[in-house]
Structures are given as structure tokens and as C-alpha cells.
Coordinates of C-alpha atoms and ligand atoms in Angstrom, one line a residue:
X1 CA -61.5 4.5 -24.1
X2 CA -60.3 7.3 -21.9
X3 CA -57.3 5.3 -20.7
X4 CA -56.5 4.3 -24.2
X5 CA -56.2 7.9 -25.2
X6 CA -54.2 8.8 -22.2
X7 CA -51.7 6.0 -22.2
X8 CA -49.7 7.0 -25.2
X9 CA -49.2 10.4 -23.6
X10 CA -48.3 8.7 -20.4
X11 CA -45.7 6.6 -22.2
X12 CA -44.3 9.7 -23.9
X13 CA -44.2 11.5 -20.6
X14 CA -42.3 8.7 -19.0
X15 CA -39.9 8.4 -22.0
X16 CA -39.3 12.2 -21.9
X17 CA -38.7 12.3 -18.2
X18 CA -36.3 9.4 -18.5
X19 CA -34.4 11.2 -21.1
X20 CA -34.2 14.2 -19.0
X21 CA -33.2 12.4 -15.8
X22 CA -30.6 10.4 -17.7
X23 CA -28.9 13.5 -19.0
X24 CA -29.1 15.1 -15.6
X25 CA -27.9 11.9 -14.0
X26 CA -24.6 11.9 -15.9
X27 CA -24.1 15.6 -15.0
X28 CA -24.9 14.9 -11.4
X29 CA -22.8 11.7 -11.1
X30 CA -19.8 13.6 -12.4
X31 CA -20.4 16.4 -9.9
X32 CA -20.8 14.1 -7.0
X33 CA -17.8 12.0 -7.9
X34 CA -15.6 15.1 -8.2
X35 CA -17.1 16.6 -5.1
X36 CA -16.4 13.6 -2.9
X37 CA -12.9 13.2 -4.2
X38 CA -12.2 16.8 -3.3
X39 CA -14.0 16.4 -0.1
X40 CA -11.5 13.7 0.8
X41 CA -8.6 15.6 -0.3
X42 CA -9.7 18.5 1.8
X43 CA -10.9 16.3 4.6
X44 CA -7.7 16.0 6.5
X45 CA -5.8 19.1 5.8
X46 CA -4.4 21.1 8.6
X47 CA -5.4 24.4 10.0
X48 CA -3.8 26.3 7.2
X49 CA -4.8 25.9 3.6
X50 CA -7.4 23.2 2.8
X51 CA -10.0 23.1 0.1
X52 CA -12.8 24.4 2.3
X53 CA -15.2 21.7 1.0
X54 CA -18.1 21.5 1.0
X55 CA -18.4 25.2 1.7
X56 CA -16.0 26.5 -0.9
X57 CA -16.0 26.1 -4.7
X58 CA -13.2 27.2 -7.0
X59 CA -13.2 27.9 -10.7
X60 CA -13.0 24.2 -11.5
X61 CA -16.5 23.8 -10.1
X62 CA -18.2 25.6 -13.0
X63 CA -19.4 24.0 -16.2
X64 CA -19.8 25.8 -19.6
X65 CA -23.4 25.7 -20.6
X66 CA -23.0 27.9 -23.7
X67 CA -19.9 29.1 -25.3
X68 CA -19.0 31.0 -28.4
X69 CA -16.5 33.5 -29.5
X70 CA -18.8 36.2 -28.2
X71 CA -19.4 35.0 -24.7
X72 CA -20.2 32.2 -22.4
X73 CA -22.6 31.1 -19.7
X74 CA -21.1 29.1 -16.9
X75 CA -23.1 27.3 -14.1
X76 CA -21.7 26.2 -10.8
X77 CA -22.3 22.6 -9.8
X78 CA -25.2 21.9 -7.6
X79 CA -25.1 22.4 -3.8
X80 CA -26.0 18.8 -3.2
X81 CA -23.7 18.0 -0.2
X82 CA -26.0 16.8 2.6
X83 CA -24.9 19.8 4.7
X84 CA -26.1 22.2 2.1
X85 CA -29.0 20.5 0.3
X86 CA -31.6 21.4 2.8
X87 CA -30.9 25.1 2.8
X88 CA -29.6 26.0 -0.7
X89 CA -29.9 22.8 -2.7
X90 CA -32.6 24.4 -4.8
X91 CA -30.3 27.2 -6.0
X92 CA -27.6 27.6 -8.7
X93 CA -24.9 30.2 -9.2
X94 CA -24.1 31.2 -12.8
X95 CA -21.8 33.6 -14.6
X96 CA -22.4 35.3 -17.9
X97 CA -19.6 36.9 -19.8
X98 CA -20.6 38.7 -23.0
X99 CA -18.1 40.2 -25.5
X100 CA -18.4 43.8 -26.7
X101 CA -21.6 44.1 -28.8
X102 CA -22.7 40.5 -28.1
X103 CA -26.4 39.8 -28.4
X104 CA -28.1 37.1 -26.4
X105 CA -31.0 35.3 -28.2
X106 CA -34.5 35.7 -26.6
X107 CA -35.3 32.9 -24.2
X108 CA -37.0 32.1 -21.0
X109 CA -36.0 30.1 -17.9
X110 CA -38.1 28.0 -15.6
X111 CA -36.4 29.9 -12.7
X112 CA -36.3 33.3 -11.0
X113 CA -33.0 35.0 -11.5
X114 CA -31.2 37.6 -9.5
X115 CA -28.5 39.2 -11.5
X116 CA -25.6 41.5 -10.4
X117 CA -23.6 43.4 -13.1
X118 CA -20.0 42.9 -12.1
X119 CA -18.5 44.8 -15.0
X120 CA -19.6 46.6 -18.1
X121 CA -22.9 47.9 -19.4
X122 CA -25.8 46.7 -21.5
X123 CA -29.4 46.6 -22.3
X124 CA -31.8 44.0 -20.9
X125 CA -35.2 43.6 -22.4
X126 CA -38.0 41.6 -20.6
X127 CA -41.3 40.6 -22.2
X128 CA -43.8 39.9 -19.4
X129 CA -47.3 40.8 -18.4
X130 CA -48.1 41.6 -22.0
X131 CA -45.5 44.4 -22.1
X132 CA -42.0 45.1 -23.1
X133 CA -39.6 46.6 -20.5
X134 CA -36.2 47.7 -21.6
X135 CA -33.6 48.5 -19.1
X136 CA -30.1 50.1 -19.3
X137 CA -27.9 48.2 -16.9
X138 CA -24.5 49.1 -15.6
X139 CA -21.8 48.0 -13.2
X140 CA -23.0 47.6 -9.7
X141 CA -26.7 47.0 -10.6
X142 CA -28.9 44.3 -9.2
X143 CA -32.0 43.2 -11.2
X144 CA -34.5 40.5 -10.5
X145 CA -35.8 38.6 -13.6
X146 CA -39.1 36.8 -12.8
X147 CA -39.4 33.2 -13.9
X148 CA -40.9 32.8 -17.4
X149 CA -40.1 36.3 -18.6
X150 CA -38.7 36.2 -22.2
X151 CA -35.4 38.0 -21.9
X152 CA -32.9 39.2 -24.5
X153 CA -29.9 41.4 -23.9
X154 CA -26.8 42.9 -25.4
X155 CA -23.5 44.3 -24.3
X156 CA -23.7 47.9 -25.5
X157 CA -20.1 48.7 -25.0
X158 CA -17.6 48.9 -27.9
X159 CA -14.6 47.4 -26.2
X160 CA -15.5 46.2 -22.6
X161 CA -16.9 42.9 -21.7
X162 CA -20.2 42.7 -19.8
X163 CA -19.9 40.3 -16.8
X164 CA -22.9 39.3 -14.8
X165 CA -23.2 37.0 -11.7
X166 CA -26.5 35.3 -11.2
X167 CA -28.4 33.3 -8.6
X168 CA -30.9 31.1 -10.2
X169 CA -33.9 29.8 -8.2
X170 CA -35.6 27.1 -10.2
X171 CA -39.4 27.0 -9.9
X172 CA -40.3 23.5 -11.1
X173 CA -37.4 21.1 -10.2
X174 CA -35.3 22.0 -7.2
X175 CA -31.7 22.7 -8.3
X176 CA -32.4 22.2 -12.0
X177 CA -33.4 24.7 -14.6
X178 CA -33.7 24.9 -18.3
X179 CA -33.6 27.5 -20.9
X180 CA -36.3 27.6 -23.6
X181 CA -35.7 29.1 -27.0
X182 CA -38.5 30.1 -29.2
X183 CA -36.1 30.9 -32.0
X184 CA -33.4 28.4 -32.9
X185 CA -29.9 29.2 -33.9
X186 CA -29.4 27.4 -37.2
X187 CA -27.8 24.0 -37.2
X188 CA -26.0 24.7 -33.8
X189 CA -27.8 24.1 -30.6
X190 CA -30.1 25.4 -29.3
X191 CA -33.0 24.5 -31.4
X192 CA -36.4 26.1 -31.2
X193 CA -38.9 24.3 -28.9
X194 CA -41.4 24.7 -31.7
X195 CA -39.4 22.0 -33.6
X196 CA -40.7 19.2 -31.5
X197 CA -44.4 19.8 -32.2
X198 CA -46.1 17.8 -34.9
X199 CA -46.6 19.4 -38.3
X200 CA -50.4 19.4 -38.0
X201 CA -50.2 21.2 -34.6
X202 CA -47.7 23.8 -35.8
X203 CA -49.6 24.4 -39.0
X204 CA -52.9 24.8 -37.1
X205 CA -51.4 26.9 -34.3
X206 CA -49.6 29.4 -36.6
X207 CA -52.0 29.1 -39.5
X208 CA -48.8 28.7 -41.6
X209 CA -47.1 25.9 -43.6
X210 CA -44.5 24.0 -41.6
X211 CA -41.8 24.9 -44.1
X212 CA -42.3 28.5 -43.5
X213 CA -42.4 28.1 -39.8
X214 CA -39.1 26.2 -39.9
X215 CA -37.6 28.8 -42.2
X216 CA -38.4 31.5 -39.7
X217 CA -37.7 29.7 -36.4
X218 CA -35.1 27.1 -37.2
X219 CA -32.7 28.1 -39.9
X220 CA -30.7 31.0 -38.7
X221 CA -27.5 31.0 -40.7
X222 CA -25.2 32.6 -38.1
X223 CA -24.5 29.2 -36.6
X224 CA -22.8 30.7 -33.6
X225 CA -25.2 29.4 -30.9
X226 CA -27.2 31.7 -28.7
X227 CA -24.6 34.4 -28.3
X228 CA -23.5 36.4 -31.3
X229 CA -22.3 39.7 -32.5
X230 CA -24.6 42.6 -33.4
X231 CA -23.6 45.6 -35.5
X232 CA -23.1 49.0 -33.8
X233 CA -26.2 50.2 -35.4
X234 CA -28.3 47.3 -34.1
X235 CA -26.9 48.0 -30.6
X236 CA -27.8 51.6 -30.9
X237 CA -31.3 50.7 -32.0
X238 CA -31.7 48.2 -29.1
X239 CA -30.6 50.5 -26.4
X240 CA -32.5 53.6 -27.7
X241 CA -35.5 53.0 -25.6
X242 CA -33.9 51.6 -22.5
X243 CA -34.4 53.3 -19.2
X244 CA -33.5 53.1 -15.6
X245 CA -37.3 53.1 -14.9
X246 CA -39.2 56.1 -13.8
X247 CA -38.1 56.1 -10.2
X248 CA -39.5 59.5 -9.2
X249 CA -43.0 59.1 -10.8
X250 CA -45.3 56.3 -9.8
X251 CA -46.1 54.9 -6.4
X252 CA -43.2 53.1 -4.9
X253 CA -43.3 49.3 -4.6
X254 CA -45.3 49.0 -7.9
X255 CA -44.5 45.9 -10.0
X256 CA -42.8 47.9 -12.7
X257 CA -40.6 49.7 -10.3
X258 CA -39.6 46.4 -8.7
X259 CA -38.1 45.0 -11.8
X260 CA -35.9 48.0 -12.6
X261 CA -32.2 47.8 -11.9
X262 CA -31.0 49.1 -8.6
X263 CA -27.5 50.1 -8.0
X264 CA -26.1 48.1 -5.1
X265 CA -22.9 50.0 -4.9
X266 CA -24.2 53.4 -5.9
X267 CA -26.3 54.0 -2.8
X268 CA -24.9 55.0 0.5
X269 CA -23.3 52.0 2.2
X270 CA -25.1 50.5 5.1
X271 CA -21.8 50.4 7.0
X272 CA -18.4 51.7 6.2
X273 CA -15.1 52.6 7.8
X274 CA -11.5 52.7 6.5
X275 CA -11.4 48.9 6.5
X276 CA -14.4 48.3 4.3
X277 CA -17.8 49.0 3.0
X278 CA -21.1 47.1 3.3
X279 CA -24.0 47.6 0.8
X280 CA -27.3 45.8 1.0
X281 CA -30.6 45.6 -0.8
X282 CA -33.3 43.8 1.2
X283 CA -36.9 42.8 0.8
X284 CA -37.9 46.1 2.3
X285 CA -36.5 47.9 -0.8
X286 CA -37.5 45.3 -3.3
X287 CA -40.8 43.5 -3.2
X288 CA -39.5 40.7 -5.4
X289 CA -36.6 39.9 -3.1
X290 CA -39.0 39.7 -0.2
X291 CA -41.2 37.3 -2.1
X292 CA -38.2 35.2 -2.8
X293 CA -37.1 35.5 0.9
X294 CA -33.7 36.8 -0.2
X295 CA -31.4 39.8 0.0
X296 CA -28.3 40.9 -1.9
X297 CA -25.2 42.4 -0.3
X298 CA -21.8 43.6 -1.4
X299 CA -18.9 43.4 1.1
X300 CA -15.9 45.4 -0.1
X301 CA -12.9 44.8 2.2
X302 CA -9.9 47.1 2.0
X303 CA -6.6 45.4 1.2
X304 CA -5.1 43.9 4.4
X305 CA -8.3 44.3 6.4
X306 CA -10.9 41.7 7.4
X307 CA -14.5 41.4 8.6
X308 CA -15.3 41.0 12.3
X309 CA -16.2 37.4 13.3
X310 CA -20.0 37.1 12.8
X311 CA -22.8 34.8 11.9
X312 CA -26.3 35.1 10.5
X313 CA -29.3 34.0 12.5
X314 CA -31.4 32.5 9.7
X315 CA -30.1 33.1 6.3
X316 CA -27.5 30.9 4.5
X317 CA -25.3 33.2 2.5
X318 CA -23.9 32.3 -0.9
X319 CA -20.8 34.5 -1.5
X320 CA -19.2 35.1 -4.9
X321 CA -15.9 36.8 -5.0
X322 CA -16.1 39.6 -7.6
X323 CA -12.8 41.3 -6.9
X324 CA -9.5 40.3 -5.4
X325 CA -6.9 37.6 -5.9
X326 CA -5.3 36.7 -2.6
X327 CA -7.9 36.6 0.1
X328 CA -9.1 33.8 2.3
X329 CA -11.9 32.9 4.6
X330 CA -12.2 31.0 7.9
X331 CA -15.3 29.4 9.4
X332 CA -16.0 27.3 12.4
X333 CA -18.0 24.2 11.6
X334 CA -19.3 21.6 14.0
X335 CA -20.5 19.2 11.4
X336 CA -17.3 18.1 9.8
X337 CA -15.3 17.6 12.8
X338 CA -15.9 13.8 12.5
X339 CA -12.6 12.3 11.4
X340 CA -11.1 14.4 14.1
X341 CA -12.0 16.7 16.6
X342 CA -10.9 20.2 16.1
X343 CA -7.3 20.5 15.4
X344 CA -6.8 22.7 18.3
X345 CA -8.1 20.1 20.7
X346 CA -5.7 17.5 19.4
X347 CA -2.8 19.9 20.0
X348 CA -4.0 20.5 23.5
X349 CA -4.3 16.8 24.3
X350 CA -0.8 16.3 23.1
X351 CA 0.5 19.1 25.2
X352 CA -1.5 17.6 28.1
X353 CA 0.2 14.3 27.7
X354 CA 3.6 16.0 27.8
X355 CA 3.0 18.4 30.6
X356 CA 0.6 16.5 32.9
X357 CA -2.8 17.6 34.0
X358 CA -3.6 20.8 35.9
X359 CA -5.2 23.7 34.2
X360 CA -5.4 21.9 30.9
X361 CA -8.0 19.4 32.1
X362 CA -10.3 22.2 33.1
X363 CA -10.1 23.5 29.7
X364 CA -10.7 20.1 28.3
X365 CA -13.8 19.6 30.3
X366 CA -15.1 22.8 28.9
X367 CA -14.3 21.8 25.4
X368 CA -15.9 18.5 25.9
X369 CA -19.0 20.1 27.1
X370 CA -19.1 22.3 24.1
X371 CA -18.5 19.3 21.9
X372 CA -21.2 17.3 23.4
X373 CA -23.7 20.0 22.7
X374 CA -22.7 20.2 19.1
X375 CA -22.9 16.4 18.8
X376 CA -26.5 16.5 20.1
X377 CA -27.3 19.1 17.6
X378 CA -25.9 17.0 14.8
X379 CA -27.9 14.0 15.8
X380 CA -31.1 16.0 15.8
X381 CA -30.3 17.1 12.3
X382 CA -29.6 13.6 11.2
X383 CA -25.9 14.0 10.6
X384 CA -25.0 11.9 13.6
X385 CA -25.4 8.6 11.9
X386 CA -22.3 8.4 9.8
X387 CA -20.2 10.6 12.1
X388 CA -18.0 9.4 14.9
X389 CA -18.2 11.2 18.1
X390 CA -17.7 14.8 17.2
X391 CA -16.3 17.1 19.8
X392 CA -15.6 20.6 19.1
X393 CA -15.3 22.3 15.7
X394 CA -13.4 22.1 12.6
X395 CA -11.8 25.0 10.9
X396 CA -12.9 25.4 7.3
X397 CA -10.5 27.6 5.4
X398 CA -9.6 28.3 1.8
X399 CA -7.8 30.8 -0.4
X400 CA -10.3 32.7 -2.5
X401 CA -10.2 34.8 -5.6
X402 CA -12.5 36.2 -8.3
X403 CA -15.0 33.5 -9.2
X404 CA -14.7 31.5 -5.9
X405 CA -18.0 30.7 -4.2
X406 CA -18.3 30.4 -0.4
X407 CA -21.3 29.2 1.5
X408 CA -21.8 30.3 5.1
X409 CA -24.7 28.5 6.7
X410 CA -26.8 30.2 9.4
X411 CA -25.2 30.2 12.9
X412 CA -21.6 29.4 11.6
X413 CA -19.2 32.1 12.7
X414 CA -16.8 33.2 10.0
X415 CA -14.5 35.9 8.6
X416 CA -13.1 37.1 5.3
X417 CA -9.6 38.4 5.1
X418 CA -8.4 40.6 2.2
X419 CA -4.8 40.0 1.0
X420 CA -2.3 42.7 0.5
X421 CA -2.7 42.8 -3.2
X422 CA -5.9 44.8 -3.3
X423 CA -9.5 44.9 -2.1
X424 CA -11.5 41.8 -1.6
X425 CA -15.1 42.3 -2.8
X426 CA -17.8 39.7 -2.3
X427 CA -21.3 39.7 -3.6
X428 CA -23.7 37.7 -1.5
X429 CA -27.1 36.3 -2.0
X430 CA -28.9 35.7 1.4
X431 CA -31.3 32.7 1.2
X432 CA -34.0 32.8 3.9
X433 CA -33.2 36.5 4.6
X434 CA -36.6 38.0 5.5
X435 CA -36.2 37.7 9.2
X436 CA -32.4 37.5 9.3
X437 CA -30.0 39.2 11.6
X438 CA -26.3 39.4 11.7
X439 CA -24.6 38.7 15.0
X440 CA -21.2 40.1 15.6
X441 CA -19.1 38.0 17.9
X442 CA -16.2 40.5 17.9
X443 CA -15.6 44.2 17.4
X444 CA -17.2 47.4 18.8
X445 CA -20.7 46.0 18.4
X446 CA -19.9 42.5 19.8
X447 CA -22.7 40.6 21.3
X448 CA -20.3 39.7 24.2
X449 CA -20.8 43.3 25.5
X450 CA -24.4 42.4 26.3
X451 CA -23.5 39.8 28.9
X452 CA -24.5 40.9 32.3
X453 CA -22.0 41.0 35.2
X454 CA -23.5 37.9 37.0
X455 CA -23.3 35.9 33.8
X456 CA -19.8 37.0 33.2
X457 CA -18.7 36.0 36.7
X458 CA -20.2 32.5 36.1
X459 CA -19.2 32.0 32.5
X460 CA -15.6 33.1 32.5
X461 CA -12.8 31.5 34.6
X462 CA -12.6 33.3 37.9
X463 CA -8.9 34.2 37.5
X464 CA -9.6 35.7 34.2
X465 CA -12.5 37.9 35.0
X466 CA -10.8 41.3 34.5
X467 CA -8.9 40.0 31.5
X468 CA -12.3 39.0 30.0
X469 CA -13.6 42.5 30.2
X470 CA -10.4 43.9 28.7
X471 CA -10.6 41.3 25.9
X472 CA -14.2 42.1 25.1
X473 CA -13.4 45.8 24.8
X474 CA -10.0 45.5 23.1
X475 CA -11.3 45.8 19.5
X476 CA -12.7 49.2 19.1
X477 CA -13.6 48.9 15.4
X478 CA -16.8 47.4 14.2
X479 CA -17.8 45.2 11.2
X480 CA -14.5 45.8 9.3
X481 CA -11.2 45.7 11.3
X482 CA -7.5 45.7 10.6
X483 CA -6.4 42.3 9.3
X484 CA -3.8 39.9 10.7
X485 CA -0.9 41.6 8.8
X486 CA -1.9 45.0 9.9
X487 CA -2.2 43.8 13.5
X488 CA 1.1 42.1 13.9
X489 CA 2.1 44.7 16.5
X490 CA -0.7 43.3 18.8
X491 CA 0.9 39.9 18.6
X492 CA 4.2 41.4 19.4
X493 CA 2.9 43.1 22.5
Ligands
LIG501 C1 -14.3 48.1 -3.9 O1 -13.7 49.3 -3.4 C2 -12.7 49.8 -4.3 C3 -12.1 51.0 -3.6 O2 -13.0 52.0 -3.2 C4 -13.3 50.2 -5.6 O3 -12.3 50.7 -6.5 C5 -13.9 49.0 -6.2 O4 -14.6 49.3 -7.4 C6 -15.0 48.3 -5.2 N1 -15.4 47.1 -5.8 C7 -16.7 46.8 -6.0 C8 -16.9 45.4 -6.6 O5 -17.6 47.5 -5.8

């Protein structure tokens, strides 16, 4: 008897999950197909240019999830390349653009969201813990929206768009999230989730006739989808009670205080010089970020300048370019040196063939040693199987501009370079950030300065000992330094 009752539900559950996985499958298959094609395109490009795959995603990697005259919601394809899946495969990047006075229908997500207001101002209302919290948000703010909160929002500006970058961390299915609407938007999608319940359940649950329930939750006449325009008066009404949260009042670290928006750019930068500014909000300042094992940073690089070469010890950082048109990044990657060794090495071998042995072979041995180590590391991580012997590193590089997404995995040294057109600003979400550290390879705070004399004597070629000391000290600036264009005089020396 028991199983007879259960089985129809089981069948329904299977059918439902099949539907879901089918619709996801088509999305994913498309993603994967496009990804691998680009991967090949990018696979053999030279040291300059290149697509930067699988660490770089351009505008073409976003899909529209919702679109109307009054705004759109775009989601970046999944991080499902094998090199990324393990660290950030669960996360999604999304962009929300809302026109002046756009209103976004109440809904909840099965995901935590971390939002950064890139441009504009608005009101954001959260229904959670039996309460309504209404926040005024503005450019530079970071706000954490806990999974399951019912959220509605509006652009409160008359003429400026509201633009928000989000990192979405699904709580039920890794890398996949859904939006749930209680109130449908007329004949357009989305529909209300109430519509799938049976008449008798709905009538009993709401103590109301089905027709009336449908009239309330299903037949909105606007027909504009989930983003539409509010009147000025409605906007005024919505934003009347919004606040920045009573920062001064209650005990710090309380739940309420955690949710309120924090200005990432408004506070004193953690580091700054004439070449750039670095802002950060960590788990120490925001309990929710600590729980999510994340942090948020903003790196604002002055035009023509660059960041010192550095890597993170534990976090994988997902960067989204929020300002700038002509920057680029470079990263050293041991994993994708398969089809070739590092380009540099090939050049060197060629030169070697031309000029005979001598000093070159010493260098080569050192490089092979390095290569062997990275090869072992790859095999431990299970990437060794489909790779040929990998010796050395491959340069990953791509031009970047507003909207580009760059992933820097832990341990991978990298740099961002701003073009001459203007500043390059990058928002970044650190995943696995709680015990993270940044290690600077170059600059005034270079880790090389900590090598002791004995180790230096052993590690560097004997004939270059003094030169090594000079090189280690040559860059006086830290964190942000003059870029390649500004430093041309050094090359000329
Ligand atoms: C970056 O810095 C410039 C110059 O100070 C500033 O105008 C710009 O708003 C900053 N960008 C961001 C995203 O904070």
C-alpha cells in the first residue's frame, strides 16, 4: 500500500527531473561545444594575443535569461572546464541592467548572491526571517543576498541605468540555479509557481476559489516579463523607507548589519599609490562572506600602469572587468602547456640548434627540472592522462574590457595591465578566501627579498649573484607599478 502511494510521486519526480536535466542538457551541450571550439582556436596561439581560454570569457559567453525594454539579466556560461570545475564549478557570474525606473518582480533564488553595484542607484527589498528590510543601494556597494530571500528591487534614478554584477552560489545543484516567482507576469514567462499545484490544493491552501487565485497571481496584464517600468510616484513610495542600515547603533556583526550594503570603493583603500588602488571586503568585516568562504575586492589600475606579478595561496579569484576598454592580462599556467611546451622554451631550443650548446644547455636543464615538477603535479591532480609530457609553462593572455571575466586559480602568477585609454578596474570575487594570502613575486614587497644569502648563492647562477640582488631590488614600487609603456626607458637602458 505504502509503495503504491509513493510510486506515482516517484514517477512524477523522475519525469520532472528528466525535464529539468533535458533543458539544462541543451544549454550545457551548447556551452561545452562552443567552449571547446574556442579552446582549440585559442590553443595554439602565440605569445601575443590568444583567447585566454579556459581562463578568460568575453561578452559572447553570456546568455540572456530575461530581457525586456526595461532591462536584462545575463548569465555567464558555467565554469565547467576540468581545470576550473573543482574550484569554482559551482558558481555563476551574472549581470543585471535595469533601465531608469525599472521594477523587478519579487522572486527568490535557490542560491546565495553577492552583488556589486557597478553603476547607478536603486532600492533593494528583502523579505526574510519574517521581516522586510529595505536598502538604498548606490554605485560601489556590495550586498549579500542570502539564498531563499524574496527580493524585489527598482532603479530609482530618472535617467541613469542601474548596473549590477553578481556572483551566484547555488545551494542545491552545483552550478545551477533557478528563480522562483510567486506572482506571474501575465501571458509572458515567467509564470507563478502556484500555477502547477492542483486546484484542490490551491483552494484549500489559500481558502479561495482557483479562479480568484489565478486572477491575482497569474493574469498581470503588463505582459513585459519580470522587468517593467514603475511610475515616478511608485518609485518614490518604494524608496521612502529604504536605509543604509543603522550602522552606528546595534552590536556589530549582527545579522541585520551583515545584510546591509557596504561601500567597497567608499572606504579607505587597503593599498594605493599613483599606479592604482586596491579595495577589499573580507570575512572579517562581513559575517556572511566568511560563511561563504569568500571576499570581494576592487582593483583600480591607473591608465598605463599594471599590477605586480602575484598569486593567491588558496583562493581562486573570479575577476569581472567593470571599467576600461583596452587592458590585458597575462598568467603562467602549467596545465595547458600540453600541445607544446612553453613558447619560450621552443625559441630557446631553436636558438640552441643554431648556436650550439654551452650556456644554453645549463638553462635548459633548469627548465626541464622545473617542467618535471609541474608534470608531477599535474599527474597528481589527474590532468596527466590526456596530456603529453608537459615541460614548463604556457602563457595565458587576452585583451580584456568591460564585461570580460578572468579566472586566476590559486598559485598561478599573473598580472593585469591597463591600456592608455583609461583606468582598468576589476571587481573580483575570491572563492576559498578565508585563509587566503597574496604573494607578490615582484615589487617592493617581493617574496624574493626573503631569500637568505646561502639560498641565493645556491639557487642563482654563480656568475649572476650580484646581478640577482640588483634585479630583486630594481622595482621600488609595490602592488601597482608603471606599465610596459611607461617603462620603455628601462628597456632602452
Ligand atoms: C577608478 O578610479 C578612477 C580614478 O580615480 C575613478 O574615476 C573610477 O570611478 C574608479 N573606478 C571604479 C570602478 O571604482
